[in-house]
Short mmCIF file of C-alpha atoms in Angstrom, two decimals:
data_model
loop_
_atom_site.label_atom_id
_atom_site.label_comp_id
_atom_site.label_asym_id
_atom_site.label_seq_id
_atom_site.Cartn_x
_atom_site.Cartn_y
_atom_site.Cartn_z
CA MET P 7 15.95 10.66 62.47
CA ILE P 8 13.24 8.23 61.23
CA GLY P 9 13.25 4.79 62.87
CA HIS P 10 13.62 1.53 60.98
CA ARG P 11 10.05 0.45 61.37
CA ALA P 12 8.72 3.95 60.37
CA ALA P 13 11.04 4.05 57.32
CA LYS P 14 9.90 0.52 56.34
CA GLY P 15 6.34 1.60 56.67
CA MET P 16 6.93 4.64 54.49
CA PHE P 17 8.50 2.39 51.95
CA HIS P 18 5.44 0.29 51.74
CA VAL P 19 3.19 3.29 51.42
CA ALA P 20 5.29 4.72 48.63
CA SER P 21 5.18 1.30 46.79
CA ILE P 22 1.45 1.12 47.07
CA LEU P 23 1.14 4.72 45.66
CA MET P 24 3.48 3.86 42.76
CA LEU P 25 1.26 0.80 41.89
CA LEU P 26 -1.86 2.99 42.14
CA ALA P 27 -0.25 5.44 39.68
CA VAL P 28 0.72 2.74 37.19
CA PHE P 29 -2.70 0.91 37.46
CA SER P 30 -5.15 3.68 37.97
CA PRO P 31 -8.77 2.75 37.01
CA ALA P 32 -9.98 4.14 33.77
CA GLN P 33 -13.24 6.15 33.74
CA ALA P 34 -16.19 4.97 31.92
CA GLY P 35 -17.36 7.18 29.11
CA THR P 36 -17.53 7.92 25.38
CA VAL P 37 -14.24 8.49 23.59
CA VAL P 38 -13.28 9.11 19.98
CA ASP P 39 -11.08 6.30 18.78
CA GLU P 40 -8.21 6.59 16.14
CA ALA P 41 -10.65 5.94 13.31
CA GLY P 42 -12.73 8.96 14.31
CA ARG P 43 -15.59 6.75 15.81
CA ARG P 44 -17.39 7.52 19.07
CA VAL P 45 -17.10 4.51 21.42
CA PHE P 46 -18.46 4.03 24.92
CA VAL P 47 -15.63 2.51 26.89
CA PRO P 48 -16.38 0.75 30.20
CA ALA P 49 -14.35 1.73 33.42
CA SER P 50 -11.26 -0.47 33.74
CA PRO P 51 -12.11 -3.13 31.20
CA ARG P 52 -11.62 -6.75 32.63
CA ARG P 53 -12.18 -8.87 29.49
CA ILE P 54 -10.39 -7.50 26.50
CA VAL P 55 -10.19 -9.11 23.10
CA ALA P 56 -7.29 -7.88 20.87
CA LEU P 57 -7.88 -8.26 17.10
CA ALA P 58 -4.21 -7.89 15.90
CA PRO P 59 -0.80 -9.05 17.12
CA ASP P 60 0.49 -5.55 17.62
CA ILE P 61 -2.44 -4.62 19.78
CA SER P 62 -1.91 -7.74 22.03
CA GLU P 63 1.74 -6.86 22.34
CA ILE P 64 0.93 -3.39 23.54
CA LEU P 65 -1.58 -4.63 26.05
CA PHE P 66 0.80 -7.25 27.39
CA ALA P 67 3.49 -4.58 27.66
CA LEU P 68 1.03 -2.49 29.76
CA GLY P 69 0.54 -5.44 32.19
CA LEU P 70 -2.85 -6.48 31.00
CA GLU P 71 -2.19 -10.21 30.61
CA LYS P 72 -5.00 -11.30 33.02
CA GLU P 73 -7.42 -8.97 31.23
CA ILE P 74 -6.75 -10.32 27.79
CA VAL P 75 -9.24 -13.11 27.10
CA GLY P 76 -8.76 -13.46 23.41
CA VAL P 77 -6.22 -12.57 20.62
CA SER P 78 -5.87 -12.93 16.86
CA GLN P 79 -4.48 -15.96 15.11
CA PHE P 80 -0.85 -14.85 14.71
CA SER P 81 -0.44 -13.29 18.17
CA ASP P 82 2.68 -14.97 19.31
CA TYR P 83 4.49 -12.48 21.54
CA PRO P 84 5.07 -12.48 24.37
CA PRO P 85 4.95 -16.31 24.67
CA ALA P 86 1.94 -16.06 26.99
CA ALA P 87 -0.05 -14.68 24.04
CA LYS P 88 0.17 -18.14 22.40
CA ALA P 89 -1.92 -19.61 25.24
CA LYS P 90 -4.80 -17.12 24.77
CA PRO P 91 -7.95 -18.20 22.91
CA LYS P 92 -7.77 -17.34 19.23
CA VAL P 93 -10.61 -15.43 17.52
CA GLY P 94 -9.52 -15.67 13.87
CA SER P 95 -6.99 -13.84 11.72
CA TYR P 96 -6.96 -10.12 10.85
CA VAL P 97 -9.26 -10.39 8.01
CA HIS P 98 -11.32 -13.47 8.85
CA LEU P 99 -12.43 -12.84 12.45
CA SER P 100 -14.93 -15.22 14.14
CA LEU P 101 -17.82 -13.29 15.59
CA GLU P 102 -19.10 -16.49 17.37
CA ARG P 103 -15.69 -16.93 19.10
CA ILE P 104 -15.58 -13.27 20.15
CA LEU P 105 -19.00 -13.30 21.65
CA ALA P 106 -18.42 -16.56 23.36
CA LEU P 107 -15.51 -14.76 25.41
CA SER P 108 -17.95 -12.17 26.65
CA PRO P 109 -15.50 -9.24 26.31
CA ASP P 110 -16.30 -5.77 27.71
CA LEU P 111 -13.85 -4.24 25.33
CA VAL P 112 -12.68 -5.27 21.84
CA ILE P 113 -9.70 -3.44 20.24
CA GLY P 114 -9.18 -3.62 16.59
CA THR P 115 -7.14 -1.79 13.88
CA THR P 116 -7.60 -0.30 10.44
CA ASN P 117 -4.41 -2.02 9.48
CA GLY P 118 -6.07 -5.31 8.62
CA ASN P 119 -9.54 -5.66 10.34
CA ARG P 120 -12.43 -5.13 7.88
CA ARG P 121 -14.87 -2.42 8.58
CA GLU P 122 -17.87 -4.72 8.10
CA ALA P 123 -16.30 -7.01 10.84
CA VAL P 124 -16.11 -4.09 13.31
CA ASN P 125 -19.61 -3.03 12.43
CA LYS P 126 -20.96 -6.59 13.14
CA LEU P 127 -19.22 -6.54 16.53
CA GLU P 128 -20.84 -3.26 17.30
CA LYS P 129 -24.29 -4.33 16.25
CA ALA P 130 -23.83 -7.36 18.60
CA GLY P 131 -23.56 -4.91 21.51
CA LEU P 132 -19.78 -4.93 21.98
CA ALA P 133 -17.58 -1.87 22.69
CA VAL P 134 -14.94 -1.78 19.81
CA TYR P 135 -12.07 0.71 19.94
CA VAL P 136 -10.11 0.92 16.65
CA THR P 137 -6.52 2.02 16.34
CA ASN P 138 -4.94 3.52 13.27
CA PRO P 139 -1.15 3.81 13.48
CA GLN P 140 0.45 4.56 10.02
CA ARG P 141 3.70 6.06 11.03
CA PHE P 142 6.44 5.37 13.69
CA SER P 143 5.32 8.19 15.89
CA ASP P 144 1.77 7.01 15.76
CA ILE P 145 2.79 4.00 17.78
CA TYR P 146 3.50 6.23 20.75
CA GLN P 147 0.07 7.82 20.53
CA THR P 148 -1.71 4.47 20.16
CA THR P 149 0.04 3.09 23.26
CA LEU P 150 -1.02 6.14 25.21
CA ASN P 151 -4.49 5.79 23.98
CA LEU P 152 -4.77 2.18 24.90
CA GLY P 153 -3.21 3.00 28.24
CA ARG P 154 -5.84 5.60 28.88
CA ILE P 155 -8.91 3.46 28.01
CA THR P 156 -7.63 0.48 30.17
CA GLY P 157 -6.50 2.21 33.28
CA ARG P 158 -2.91 1.88 32.48
CA GLU P 159 -2.06 5.44 31.54
CA ALA P 160 1.12 5.86 33.67
CA ALA P 161 2.47 2.54 32.56
CA ALA P 162 1.87 3.71 28.91
CA ARG P 163 3.62 6.96 29.45
CA GLN P 164 6.67 4.97 30.97
CA LEU P 165 6.74 2.65 28.03
CA VAL P 166 6.56 5.47 25.44
CA ASP P 167 9.30 7.41 27.19
CA THR P 168 11.57 4.35 27.03
CA MET P 169 10.79 3.76 23.41
CA LYS P 170 11.56 7.43 22.46
CA LYS P 171 14.80 7.41 24.27
CA ARG P 172 15.95 4.20 22.42
CA ALA P 173 14.72 5.50 19.07
CA GLU P 174 16.33 9.03 19.50
CA ARG P 175 19.71 7.30 20.49
CA ILE P 176 19.77 5.38 17.25
CA ILE P 177 18.90 8.39 15.09
CA SER P 178 21.61 10.35 16.86
CA LEU P 179 24.25 7.63 16.47
CA THR P 180 23.62 7.16 12.85
CA ALA P 181 22.91 10.78 11.79
CA SER P 182 26.48 11.56 10.62
CA CYS P 183 27.11 8.23 8.97
CA PRO P 184 27.03 7.67 5.19
CA LYS P 185 23.73 6.48 4.10
CA PRO P 186 23.88 3.25 2.18
CA LYS P 187 21.36 2.34 -0.57
CA VAL P 188 18.92 -0.30 0.73
CA PHE P 189 16.55 -2.68 -1.03
CA VAL P 190 13.99 -4.60 0.83
CA GLN P 191 12.54 -7.78 -0.58
CA ILE P 192 9.17 -8.85 0.62
CA ASP P 193 8.38 -11.22 -2.29
CA SER P 194 10.44 -12.68 -5.13
CA ASN P 195 7.99 -13.69 -7.92
CA PRO P 196 7.43 -10.85 -8.72
CA LEU P 197 10.19 -9.00 -6.92
CA VAL P 198 8.36 -6.61 -4.54
CA SER P 199 9.72 -3.96 -2.17
CA VAL P 200 8.38 -1.43 0.19
CA GLY P 201 7.69 2.14 -0.93
CA ARG P 202 7.92 5.49 0.81
CA ASN P 203 4.49 5.25 2.68
CA THR P 204 5.39 2.27 4.69
CA ILE P 205 6.71 1.86 8.21
CA TYR P 206 9.69 -0.14 6.87
CA SER P 207 10.87 2.66 4.66
CA GLU P 208 10.59 5.02 7.69
CA LEU P 209 12.65 2.64 9.65
CA ILE P 210 15.47 2.53 7.09
CA ALA P 211 15.58 6.38 7.01
CA MET P 212 15.74 6.50 10.81
CA ALA P 213 18.43 4.00 10.96
CA GLY P 214 20.59 5.96 8.57
CA GLY P 215 19.87 4.47 5.17
CA GLN P 216 18.25 5.15 1.77
CA ASN P 217 15.40 3.10 0.68
CA ILE P 218 15.87 2.77 -3.06
CA ALA P 219 12.11 2.17 -3.46
CA ALA P 220 11.10 5.35 -1.60
CA HIS P 221 10.66 7.22 -4.94
CA ALA P 222 8.95 4.39 -6.81
CA PHE P 223 5.30 4.40 -7.61
CA GLY P 224 2.94 2.71 -5.14
CA LYS P 225 3.29 1.45 -1.59
CA TYR P 226 4.63 -2.01 -2.66
CA PRO P 227 6.52 -1.34 -5.97
CA ARG P 228 7.57 -4.22 -8.24
CA TYR P 229 11.05 -4.42 -9.67
CA SER P 230 12.67 -6.27 -12.65
CA MET P 231 16.16 -7.58 -11.96
CA GLU P 232 17.49 -5.24 -14.54
CA SER P 233 16.00 -2.12 -12.86
CA LEU P 234 17.33 -3.27 -9.50
CA ILE P 235 20.80 -3.79 -10.95
CA SER P 236 20.81 -0.23 -12.16
CA GLU P 237 19.92 0.98 -8.73
CA LYS P 238 23.03 -0.63 -7.24
CA PRO P 239 21.70 -1.33 -3.72
CA GLU P 240 24.48 -1.64 -1.15
CA VAL P 241 22.37 -3.55 1.38
CA ILE P 242 19.54 -6.14 0.75
CA LEU P 243 17.02 -6.92 3.50
CA LEU P 244 14.93 -10.03 3.20
CA SER P 245 11.65 -10.11 5.16
CA SER P 246 11.30 -13.25 7.33
CA MET P 247 7.53 -13.33 6.79
CA ARG P 248 8.14 -15.51 3.72
CA GLY P 249 9.34 -18.41 5.91
CA LYS P 250 12.69 -20.24 6.23
CA ALA P 251 12.29 -22.31 3.14
CA PHE P 252 11.78 -19.33 0.89
CA GLN P 253 14.58 -17.45 2.69
CA LYS P 254 17.11 -20.17 1.85
CA ALA P 255 15.90 -20.15 -1.82
CA ASP P 256 16.24 -16.36 -1.98
CA LEU P 257 19.70 -16.35 -0.59
CA VAL P 258 20.85 -18.90 -3.24
CA SER P 259 19.09 -16.95 -5.93
CA TRP P 260 20.64 -13.60 -5.01
CA SER P 261 24.13 -15.19 -5.13
CA ARG P 262 24.05 -15.26 -8.94
CA TRP P 263 23.84 -11.42 -9.31
CA LYS P 264 27.48 -10.25 -8.62
CA ASP P 265 26.85 -6.98 -10.36
CA ILE P 266 24.90 -5.89 -7.40
CA PRO P 267 27.16 -4.35 -4.70
CA ALA P 268 25.07 -5.94 -1.78
CA VAL P 269 25.73 -9.41 -3.26
CA ARG P 270 29.21 -8.81 -4.16
CA ASN P 271 30.01 -7.66 -0.66
CA SER P 272 27.91 -10.27 1.16
CA ARG P 273 25.54 -7.70 2.62
CA ILE P 274 22.31 -9.56 2.34
CA TYR P 275 20.40 -10.04 5.68
CA VAL P 276 17.21 -11.70 6.88
CA VAL P 277 15.25 -9.36 9.23
CA ASN P 278 12.54 -10.54 11.64
CA ALA P 279 9.36 -9.14 10.04
CA ASP P 280 7.59 -9.04 13.46
CA LEU P 281 9.95 -6.36 14.43
CA THR P 282 9.49 -4.16 11.29
CA ASP P 283 5.85 -4.83 10.44
CA ARG P 284 4.03 -4.68 13.62
CA PHE P 285 3.02 -1.36 15.20
CA SER P 286 4.10 -2.52 18.61
CA PRO P 287 6.79 -1.55 21.19
CA ARG P 288 9.12 -3.95 19.57
CA ILE P 289 9.41 -1.65 16.46
CA VAL P 290 12.22 0.05 18.33
CA GLN P 291 14.04 -3.33 18.39
CA GLY P 292 13.50 -3.49 14.64
CA LEU P 293 14.92 -0.12 14.22
CA GLU P 294 18.09 -1.13 16.32
CA GLU P 295 18.49 -4.29 14.19
CA ILE P 296 18.37 -2.31 10.96
CA ALA P 297 20.91 0.29 12.43
CA ARG P 298 23.26 -2.57 13.27
CA ILE P 299 23.02 -3.91 9.83
CA LEU P 300 23.58 -0.72 8.00
CA HIS P 301 26.26 0.78 10.38
CA PRO P 302 28.03 -2.23 12.10
CA GLU P 303 31.18 -0.15 12.67
CA ARG P 304 29.14 2.52 14.50
CA MET P 305 26.79 0.21 16.47
CA GLU P 306 29.22 -2.61 17.36
CA SER P 307 29.91 -1.12 20.78
CA GLN P 308 26.16 -0.90 21.34
CA GLY P 309 25.59 -4.63 20.75
CA GLN P 310 26.41 -7.73 18.64
CA GLN P 311 27.01 -6.83 14.89
CA ALA P 312 24.49 -8.18 12.54
CA LYS P 313 25.55 -11.29 10.65
CA SER P 314 25.03 -11.74 6.91
CA GLY P 315 22.20 -14.14 6.12
CA ARG P 316 23.95 -15.19 2.97
CA LYS P 317 25.69 -18.61 2.72
CA LYS P 318 29.36 -18.61 2.17
#
């Protein structure tokens, strides 16, 4: 029988081994990033600059808060990201600010960062790893890749495993439900939606809905009100990225169109764009929110029902 002191010592050893497994140092070397570029990545980077909000979210989720020395303009999650030095927006990055932070690794994305900006950073002698997630499942691989190059490989595997289980649960819960016709509004003048080659359209399908714009031409198709009425959407989702003032105006504007089932049945909802547009771990939360909106009767036991954003 193991004594109390010996058992306590074994517990401490086990705890240390677990920490070493989660925070194992990355090996320096040349890797191929998600854009197909060969990049020399230092061992266990200690000064990382993230050039997009979704990248900083992944890094924070992997426990790299201390290593993050700079983030992009709209990086606001988790709250600690707001306090990090800003290096510009997706498109308008400040080379001077980035260089001043003396990063040993810069992580960018094809979803917003310009190629010429990445080239300038490389010419300045910085190691720049570029991510390229396009579909829901790509977020898993991007998370694993970032875990690998930062020495957080085990933490990344744990995070991805949790994300997969949550996503698979939603898909399973909604698989047998009727699939309501959904219209997503990301702009009002002109009326713009999301086509089939978008993460939002994929989320709708995974949550058990039909994106009426999935068969339209282009990634962000435009609609006339007449064509939208003919589609008879049963649910309308308004993107929060337009801001609260626009959301209120949109809700009032929609109330006039009683011929649309979603309007008639008060099924108009504002959805947090950060949960649906960012290729980050929170995309699963966005999936869950859409599922609650589309199938409240199925999801009510799993969490609070979605509330209509429309004024009564």
